[in-house]
XYZ file of C-alpha atoms in Angstrom:
250
model
C -13.712 14.632 -61.362
C -11.878 11.498 -60.564
C -12.491 9.955 -57.083
C -9.587 9.668 -54.666
C -9.304 6.069 -53.536
C -9.991 5.513 -49.910
C -7.501 3.441 -48.010
C -8.849 0.938 -45.546
C -5.499 -0.002 -44.260
C -4.981 0.843 -40.528
C -2.498 3.560 -39.699
C 1.094 2.490 -39.447
C 1.257 2.901 -35.630
C -1.666 0.458 -35.430
C 0.063 -2.040 -37.778
C 3.265 -1.800 -35.650
C 1.213 -2.487 -32.457
C -0.503 -5.382 -34.065
C 2.839 -6.898 -34.976
C 4.156 -6.512 -31.452
C 0.908 -7.829 -29.945
C 1.220 -11.032 -32.162
C 4.743 -11.530 -30.859
C 3.529 -11.199 -27.279
C 0.493 -13.504 -27.636
C 2.545 -16.130 -29.547
C 5.067 -16.299 -26.655
C 7.926 -14.892 -28.678
C 7.958 -11.938 -26.322
C 7.417 -13.149 -22.652
C 6.306 -11.562 -19.501
C 8.958 -9.022 -18.380
C 10.681 -8.788 -21.731
C 11.709 -5.345 -22.922
C 9.785 -4.147 -26.052
C 11.600 -2.438 -28.874
C 12.032 1.201 -27.855
C 11.036 4.389 -29.722
C 14.530 4.748 -31.353
C 14.417 1.067 -32.478
C 10.949 1.453 -33.954
C 11.891 4.690 -35.706
C 14.892 3.075 -37.349
C 13.156 -0.204 -38.299
C 10.047 1.566 -39.749
C 11.209 4.871 -40.787
C 8.634 6.643 -38.630
C 8.613 9.665 -36.409
C 9.053 9.505 -32.645
C 5.370 10.440 -32.169
C 4.270 7.487 -34.220
C 6.497 5.074 -32.369
C 5.114 6.385 -29.173
C 1.583 5.915 -30.282
C 2.285 2.212 -31.223
C 3.689 1.506 -27.750
C 0.770 3.375 -26.121
C -1.774 1.001 -27.889
C -0.198 -1.979 -25.994
C 0.092 -0.036 -22.748
C -3.562 0.928 -22.867
C -4.593 -2.631 -23.578
C -2.788 -3.799 -20.484
C -0.162 -5.874 -22.434
C 2.799 -3.632 -21.580
C 3.891 -1.337 -18.862
C 6.278 1.621 -19.055
C 9.152 1.870 -16.484
C 10.602 5.363 -16.110
C 14.033 5.666 -17.533
C 14.085 2.074 -18.656
C 11.636 1.401 -21.423
C 8.338 -0.474 -22.064
C 7.987 -4.074 -20.953
C 5.628 -6.919 -21.611
C 3.064 -7.358 -18.744
C 1.012 -10.495 -19.291
C -1.583 -11.049 -16.666
C -4.550 -13.409 -16.829
C -7.641 -11.282 -15.792
C -9.354 -12.067 -12.569
C -12.938 -13.181 -13.203
C -14.912 -11.589 -10.331
C -18.236 -13.293 -10.114
C -20.414 -10.921 -8.276
C -22.796 -13.386 -6.547
C -20.710 -16.658 -6.353
C -17.915 -14.962 -4.325
C -20.260 -13.609 -1.718
C -22.348 -16.840 -1.201
C -22.766 -18.033 2.314
C -21.396 -21.454 1.138
C -18.099 -19.667 0.463
C -17.401 -17.756 3.689
C -19.600 -19.998 5.854
C -17.131 -22.972 5.247
C -14.072 -20.830 6.387
C -12.991 -19.935 2.832
C -12.074 -16.480 1.891
C -14.053 -14.916 -0.819
C -10.829 -14.402 -2.764
C -10.623 -18.119 -3.269
C -13.545 -17.837 -5.508
C -11.906 -15.073 -7.525
C -8.334 -16.575 -7.810
C -9.195 -20.183 -8.252
C -5.911 -21.491 -6.928
C -3.707 -18.564 -8.030
C -1.489 -17.164 -5.325
C -2.733 -13.987 -3.567
C -1.551 -11.930 -0.826
C -2.899 -9.146 1.523
C -0.671 -6.315 2.632
C -0.781 -2.616 3.667
C -3.346 -3.769 6.278
C -4.545 -0.951 8.561
C -7.255 -1.445 11.205
C -8.583 1.612 13.298
C -11.596 3.031 15.046
C -12.619 6.308 13.404
C -15.228 8.936 13.225
C -17.315 8.053 10.148
C -17.455 10.265 7.118
C -20.942 11.627 6.641
C -21.896 9.370 3.774
C -20.581 6.249 5.597
C -22.500 7.224 8.816
C -25.657 7.701 6.755
C -25.426 4.169 5.302
C -24.306 2.332 8.457
C -26.402 4.448 10.875
C -23.425 4.850 13.120
C -21.184 7.923 13.783
C -18.228 5.740 14.923
C -16.893 2.888 12.662
C -14.089 0.283 12.685
C -12.205 0.635 9.432
C -10.227 -2.097 7.677
C -7.914 -0.926 4.825
C -5.803 -3.405 2.853
C -4.224 -4.056 -0.616
C -4.641 -7.300 -2.571
C -2.136 -8.823 -4.965
C -2.595 -11.725 -7.332
C 0.477 -13.429 -8.990
C 2.545 -10.781 -7.202
C 0.586 -7.949 -8.929
C -1.305 -5.402 -6.975
C -4.918 -5.518 -8.170
C -7.243 -3.966 -5.645
C -7.484 -1.623 -2.639
C -10.308 -2.146 -0.246
C -11.624 -0.160 2.727
C -14.412 -1.680 4.889
C -16.418 0.146 7.455
C -18.319 -1.423 10.343
C -20.616 0.081 12.950
C -18.348 0.369 15.940
C -20.950 -0.724 18.449
C -21.640 -3.914 16.649
C -18.108 -5.241 16.191
C -16.225 -3.783 19.186
C -14.022 -6.421 20.722
C -14.523 -8.921 17.910
C -11.768 -10.387 15.554
C -13.142 -7.836 12.984
C -11.084 -5.211 14.781
C -7.962 -7.294 14.569
C -5.546 -7.521 11.614
C -6.294 -11.329 11.114
C -10.052 -12.015 11.232
C -9.604 -15.810 11.010
C -11.090 -18.432 8.605
C -13.999 -17.123 6.525
C -12.988 -13.438 7.010
C -15.313 -10.692 8.318
C -18.495 -12.361 7.107
C -17.862 -15.353 9.157
C -17.043 -13.106 12.176
C -20.355 -11.221 11.572
C -22.152 -14.588 11.650
C -20.428 -15.377 14.914
C -21.807 -12.102 16.331
C -25.341 -13.134 15.241
C -25.208 -10.720 12.323
C -24.702 -12.909 9.206
C -25.016 -10.998 5.896
C -28.041 -12.093 4.024
C -28.228 -9.296 1.199
C -25.655 -7.266 -0.644
C -25.945 -4.304 -2.957
C -23.148 -3.126 -5.213
C -22.566 0.066 -7.265
C -19.996 0.104 -10.003
C -18.339 3.023 -11.778
C -15.036 3.916 -13.479
C -12.785 6.904 -12.967
C -9.104 7.831 -13.194
C -7.068 7.003 -9.994
C -5.602 9.428 -7.617
C -1.839 9.632 -6.990
C -1.916 7.212 -3.869
C -4.012 4.691 -5.816
C -1.656 4.906 -8.770
C 1.353 4.221 -6.508
C -0.199 1.379 -4.439
C -1.537 -0.406 -7.526
C 1.484 0.296 -9.632
C -0.730 1.660 -12.447
C 0.648 2.572 -15.878
C -0.107 6.097 -16.907
C -3.704 6.486 -18.344
C -5.097 3.439 -16.690
C -8.537 3.925 -15.159
C -9.767 2.192 -12.085
C -13.096 0.403 -11.371
C -14.738 1.550 -8.183
C -17.231 -0.826 -6.445
C -19.128 0.157 -3.384
C -20.816 -2.692 -1.571
C -23.153 -2.671 1.395
C -23.956 -5.821 3.423
C -27.243 -6.199 5.210
C -28.582 -8.787 7.611
C -31.887 -10.563 6.902
C -33.875 -7.958 8.707
C -32.198 -5.121 6.609
C -29.557 -3.939 9.208
C -26.451 -2.638 7.396
C -23.325 -4.220 8.867
C -20.589 -3.351 6.330
C -19.789 -0.722 3.742
C -16.865 -1.744 1.510
C -15.270 0.661 -1.040
C -13.036 -1.270 -3.488
C -10.681 0.296 -6.121
C -9.725 -2.142 -8.854
C -7.112 -2.056 -11.519
C -9.371 -2.060 -14.549
C -6.814 -3.989 -16.668
C -6.676 -6.801 -14.105
C -10.486 -7.662 -13.945
C -13.425 -9.203 -15.799
C -16.667 -8.518 -13.893
C -19.290 -11.209 -14.134
C -22.922 -10.883 -12.924
C -25.553 -13.654 -13.495
C -29.231 -13.054 -13.136
C -32.545 -14.333 -14.336
C -34.726 -12.509 -16.774
């Protein structure tokens, strides 16, 4: 019985995606350019619509393209943010009046919007961590290079921060950690938990996420030197916009 030769050539949808990726990375196709649509790919390569859709989906899933309903698929080039877990939270950063986002963006323009500050009854899991039934909550959205990249919700024990700038929309130089220092409660230790999941509808809308894009969820707790919890921060990150870096000794 003769053996059937095995082809090691990638499937055609993958070869089409590779070609489009090369055009993007070479600069031939630039940020905001419309990619060839399904009809064009079908005509150019003699393929079925499902195959054309698979080719475009490869680039969408890689974060190199984004679909716009009723319009097409467009190049979406974005230099990932390198989030250095320890460097951004160092006392040297916020202690000198710099926002921790300066460590992430390194000169790239960033904005904060959708800011909401309110006093609320704490959810059970938040109350358990912060040892407080009432909390001040700060909700906001961060954008880098005009692209939404992160949603963040911070909780603070109400009795600790009442009347401080932490309860105002603008917390001033150095942000909330500098204000905690002013209250005699400077953070000295942080813990972070990281997981991935699919976004909810609100998160998809606020982060302008393409279909099928997961998010990274980081939950951080800040403690004083004597172990008192002073902040619980729940962050939702566009997974395609980030590289997470953690350095530690063996």
